Amino acid sequence: MTRHAHDAPLMTLLRVGRILAPEPREETDILIANGRVAALGRDLAIPEGWPVALIEAPELTAVPAFIDQHVHVTGGGGEGGCGTRCPEITAHEIASMGIATVVGVLGTDGISRSPADLLAKVRGLCAEGVSAYMYTGSYRVPPPTLTGDLQRDLAWIPEIIGLGELAISDHRSSQPRQDEIARLVSDTRVGAMLAGKRGICHFHVGDGKRGLEPLRRLLAETEIPADQVIPTHVNRHRALLEEAVDYALTFHACVDVTAFEDAGEDGLSAFDAVSLLLDRGVPRGQITLSSDCNGSLPEFDAKGEYLGMKVARNTALITDWQRLVREQVLPLEEALGLISGNVARVLGLHDRKGHLAVGFDADVTLINDALQPQCTFVGGRCLYDGR
């Protein structure tokens, strides 16, 4: 890679081997200005004296930077007491995996960690260059909020894009009634409408016997649209994944697969889960991947007693995604949707993320032939250069 930088470059010109936007493009140059893609072209000429940083990487492929919609940015855990709280994630840990955008969540612990803590961490990541958002709430019902009202959180706080991760079918949940679920989703929808947001409800699904039934009832018995309701961890065990197949096909709904670092005896890896969903006929546009990183991976016995835990990382997200391409489950340009375009659409960010096009955020990941992220640009700023 060669660089030519001015003291304070206002623009960046990336010259790469190829561009997948995610569709293949003839252009090999990306001009970035003011944090957005200003032009795509080939051998773009820059007038002499213009404040442009030139980055040449002819051996790499430029793709839309990855989006992780489920990250415990403040750390998850706590199921085994205060000594089992997971650590916060760093901007480097995010960008080194080719990820430009994250959505922060609170999980089981909505007591020692709060939406205020989460917002502070999200704003801190933004200050470091990461594109960061958050869900208000946690596992609990009623959900903890910043303003004391779910609709106000959505309407007045720009970083909040939905409610989550609200827990169902889990012994750690608040065991919400069906009418409580409907009310929370409705409030999220209205609050988001007032702010021009999608306002998704990100549902943690445990391994309880009710599975996805609360969400099936919600969509069958109310007017809530399916694109507002996103169940995650649907690959927790095979029976739940089979139920997710029927849920996705019946309601034309999206399902989120978790890239578990250790799927265990009952769970399925993200690779296995996506392969099964596609084999059962679920359209690839209805499937997303997320990491659950820096969350806890607790183990309980049959009586719900805590046995131990591990800390989730985001490395499995990339390795399972790479495997889907290497083993030809999906071609590269289609597999990109699982961690980029599809996620942007689910979150309501598809007008500026998940695609390399003029006017979109300059969130670009450069990958090598082994599909390994080498550089990550967020809003045109290089946050990771691993070469």
PDB file of N, CA, C and O in Angstrom, residues 232-260:
ATOM      1  N   THR A 232     -33.674 -13.200  17.804  1.00  0.00           N
ATOM      2  CA  THR A 232     -32.272 -13.570  17.679  1.00  0.00           C
ATOM      3  C   THR A 232     -31.991 -14.826  18.494  1.00  0.00           C
ATOM      4  O   THR A 232     -32.817 -15.250  19.296  1.00  0.00           O
ATOM      5  N   HIS A 233     -30.829 -15.412  18.281  1.00  0.00           N
ATOM      6  CA  HIS A 233     -30.412 -16.690  18.887  1.00  0.00           C
ATOM      7  C   HIS A 233     -31.308 -17.839  18.406  1.00  0.00           C
ATOM      8  O   HIS A 233     -31.511 -18.823  19.139  1.00  0.00           O
ATOM      9  N   VAL A 234     -31.836 -17.747  17.199  1.00  0.00           N
ATOM     10  CA  VAL A 234     -32.769 -18.783  16.728  1.00  0.00           C
ATOM     11  C   VAL A 234     -32.075 -20.115  16.474  1.00  0.00           C
ATOM     12  O   VAL A 234     -32.757 -21.130  16.252  1.00  0.00           O
ATOM     13  N   ASN A 235     -30.744 -20.142  16.516  1.00  0.00           N
ATOM     14  CA  ASN A 235     -30.007 -21.399  16.354  1.00  0.00           C
ATOM     15  C   ASN A 235     -29.547 -21.960  17.687  1.00  0.00           C
ATOM     16  O   ASN A 235     -28.578 -22.720  17.762  1.00  0.00           O
ATOM     17  N   ARG A 236     -30.251 -21.591  18.754  1.00  0.00           N
ATOM     18  CA  ARG A 236     -29.885 -22.073  20.091  1.00  0.00           C
ATOM     19  C   ARG A 236     -29.979 -23.600  20.171  1.00  0.00           C
ATOM     20  O   ARG A 236     -29.173 -24.252  20.836  1.00  0.00           O
ATOM     21  N   HIS A 237     -30.972 -24.176  19.523  1.00  0.00           N
ATOM     22  CA  HIS A 237     -31.056 -25.629  19.389  1.00  0.00           C
ATOM     23  C   HIS A 237     -31.854 -25.940  18.133  1.00  0.00           C
ATOM     24  O   HIS A 237     -32.526 -25.068  17.565  1.00  0.00           O
ATOM     25  N   ARG A 238     -31.777 -27.158  17.684  1.00  0.00           N
ATOM     26  CA  ARG A 238     -32.323 -27.510  16.371  1.00  0.00           C
ATOM     27  C   ARG A 238     -33.839 -27.318  16.297  1.00  0.00           C
ATOM     28  O   ARG A 238     -34.362 -26.843  15.286  1.00  0.00           O
ATOM     29  N   ALA A 239     -34.559 -27.673  17.354  1.00  0.00           N
ATOM     30  CA  ALA A 239     -36.012 -27.519  17.318  1.00  0.00           C
ATOM     31  C   ALA A 239     -36.398 -26.046  17.159  1.00  0.00           C
ATOM     32  O   ALA A 239     -37.342 -25.710  16.434  1.00  0.00           O
ATOM     33  N   LEU A 240     -35.676 -25.162  17.828  1.00  0.00           N
ATOM     34  CA  LEU A 240     -35.961 -23.734  17.696  1.00  0.00           C
ATOM     35  C   LEU A 240     -35.648 -23.256  16.287  1.00  0.00           C
ATOM     36  O   LEU A 240     -36.399 -22.451  15.722  1.00  0.00           O
ATOM     37  N   LEU A 241     -34.576 -23.745  15.699  1.00  0.00           N
ATOM     38  CA  LEU A 241     -34.236 -23.339  14.339  1.00  0.00           C
ATOM     39  C   LEU A 241     -35.285 -23.825  13.343  1.00  0.00           C
ATOM     40  O   LEU A 241     -35.657 -23.092  12.411  1.00  0.00           O
ATOM     41  N   GLU A 242     -35.791 -25.031  13.527  1.00  0.00           N
ATOM     42  CA  GLU A 242     -36.858 -25.519  12.651  1.00  0.00           C
ATOM     43  C   GLU A 242     -38.112 -24.661  12.815  1.00  0.00           C
ATOM     44  O   GLU A 242     -38.817 -24.377  11.833  1.00  0.00           O
ATOM     45  N   GLU A 243     -38.376 -24.225  14.045  1.00  0.00           N
ATOM     46  CA  GLU A 243     -39.505 -23.328  14.260  1.00  0.00           C
ATOM     47  C   GLU A 243     -39.266 -21.986  13.580  1.00  0.00           C
ATOM     48  O   GLU A 243     -40.193 -21.376  13.036  1.00  0.00           O
ATOM     49  N   ALA A 244     -38.006 -21.534  13.576  1.00  0.00           N
ATOM     50  CA  ALA A 244     -37.663 -20.276  12.914  1.00  0.00           C
ATOM     51  C   ALA A 244     -37.883 -20.360  11.414  1.00  0.00           C
ATOM     52  O   ALA A 244     -38.250 -19.363  10.775  1.00  0.00           O
ATOM     53  N   VAL A 245     -37.648 -21.532  10.839  1.00  0.00           N
ATOM     54  CA  VAL A 245     -37.924 -21.722   9.412  1.00  0.00           C
ATOM     55  C   VAL A 245     -39.401 -21.458   9.125  1.00  0.00           C
ATOM     56  O   VAL A 245     -39.756 -20.684   8.222  1.00  0.00           O
ATOM     57  N   ASP A 246     -40.271 -22.080   9.897  1.00  0.00           N
ATOM     58  CA  ASP A 246     -41.706 -21.912   9.688  1.00  0.00           C
ATOM     59  C   ASP A 246     -42.131 -20.469   9.956  1.00  0.00           C
ATOM     60  O   ASP A 246     -42.955 -19.911   9.223  1.00  0.00           O
ATOM     61  N   TYR A 247     -41.562 -19.871  10.992  1.00  0.00           N
ATOM     62  CA  TYR A 247     -41.869 -18.475  11.327  1.00  0.00           C
ATOM     63  C   TYR A 247     -41.493 -17.550  10.169  1.00  0.00           C
ATOM     64  O   TYR A 247     -42.282 -16.683   9.759  1.00  0.00           O
ATOM     65  N   ALA A 248     -40.288 -17.725   9.626  1.00  0.00           N
ATOM     66  CA  ALA A 248     -39.825 -16.867   8.537  1.00  0.00           C
ATOM     67  C   ALA A 248     -40.687 -17.031   7.294  1.00  0.00           C
ATOM     68  O   ALA A 248     -41.043 -16.048   6.631  1.00  0.00           O
ATOM     69  N   LEU A 249     -41.037 -18.273   6.961  1.00  0.00           N
ATOM     70  CA  LEU A 249     -41.813 -18.518   5.754  1.00  0.00           C
ATOM     71  C   LEU A 249     -43.278 -18.097   5.920  1.00  0.00           C
ATOM     72  O   LEU A 249     -43.893 -17.574   4.989  1.00  0.00           O
ATOM     73  N   THR A 250     -43.846 -18.326   7.095  1.00  0.00           N
ATOM     74  CA  THR A 250     -45.259 -17.996   7.323  1.00  0.00           C
ATOM     75  C   THR A 250     -45.496 -16.497   7.308  1.00  0.00           C
ATOM     76  O   THR A 250     -46.467 -16.008   6.695  1.00  0.00           O
ATOM     77  N   PHE A 251     -44.592 -15.744   7.949  1.00  0.00           N
ATOM     78  CA  PHE A 251     -44.816 -14.304   8.117  1.00  0.00           C
ATOM     79  C   PHE A 251     -43.911 -13.450   7.228  1.00  0.00           C
ATOM     80  O   PHE A 251     -43.940 -12.225   7.333  1.00  0.00           O
ATOM     81  N   HIS A 252     -43.138 -14.113   6.345  1.00  0.00           N
ATOM     82  CA  HIS A 252     -42.177 -13.387   5.510  1.00  0.00           C
ATOM     83  C   HIS A 252     -41.294 -12.506   6.393  1.00  0.00           C
ATOM     84  O   HIS A 252     -41.032 -11.338   6.097  1.00  0.00           O
ATOM     85  N   ALA A 253     -40.863 -13.082   7.506  1.00  0.00           N
ATOM     86  CA  ALA A 253     -40.154 -12.349   8.550  1.00  0.00           C
ATOM     87  C   ALA A 253     -38.655 -12.663   8.498  1.00  0.00           C
ATOM     88  O   ALA A 253     -38.225 -13.694   7.983  1.00  0.00           O
ATOM     89  N   CYS A 254     -37.871 -11.757   9.079  1.00  0.00           N
ATOM     90  CA  CYS A 254     -36.431 -11.954   9.208  1.00  0.00           C
ATOM     91  C   CYS A 254     -36.112 -12.663  10.516  1.00  0.00           C
ATOM     92  O   CYS A 254     -36.803 -12.472  11.522  1.00  0.00           O
ATOM     93  N   VAL A 255     -35.058 -13.449  10.490  1.00  0.00           N
ATOM     94  CA  VAL A 255     -34.565 -14.111  11.702  1.00  0.00           C
ATOM     95  C   VAL A 255     -33.068 -13.855  11.802  1.00  0.00           C
ATOM     96  O   VAL A 255     -32.355 -13.784  10.796  1.00  0.00           O
ATOM     97  N   ASP A 256     -32.591 -13.701  13.028  1.00  0.00           N
ATOM     98  CA  ASP A 256     -31.184 -13.394  13.263  1.00  0.00           C
ATOM     99  C   ASP A 256     -30.481 -14.596  13.877  1.00  0.00           C
ATOM    100  O   ASP A 256     -30.894 -15.110  14.920  1.00  0.00           O
ATOM    101  N   VAL A 257     -29.434 -15.034  13.210  1.00  0.00           N
ATOM    102  CA  VAL A 257     -28.636 -16.176  13.646  1.00  0.00           C
ATOM    103  C   VAL A 257     -27.440 -15.661  14.434  1.00  0.00           C
ATOM    104  O   VAL A 257     -26.762 -14.725  14.012  1.00  0.00           O
ATOM    105  N   THR A 258     -27.169 -16.269  15.574  1.00  0.00           N
ATOM    106  CA  THR A 258     -26.040 -15.873  16.407  1.00  0.00           C
ATOM    107  C   THR A 258     -24.820 -16.721  16.078  1.00  0.00           C
ATOM    108  O   THR A 258     -24.910 -17.946  15.990  1.00  0.00           O
ATOM    109  N   ALA A 259     -23.696 -16.045  15.895  1.00  0.00           N
ATOM    110  CA  ALA A 259     -22.435 -16.746  15.622  1.00  0.00           C
ATOM    111  C   ALA A 259     -21.821 -17.175  16.955  1.00  0.00           C
ATOM    112  O   ALA A 259     -20.898 -16.539  17.469  1.00  0.00           O
ATOM    113  N   PHE A 260     -22.364 -18.255  17.512  1.00  0.00           N
ATOM    114  CA  PHE A 260     -21.856 -18.770  18.776  1.00  0.00           C
ATOM    115  C   PHE A 260     -20.424 -19.270  18.593  1.00  0.00           C
ATOM    116  O   PHE A 260     -20.127 -20.015  17.657  1.00  0.00           O
TER     117      PHE A 260
END
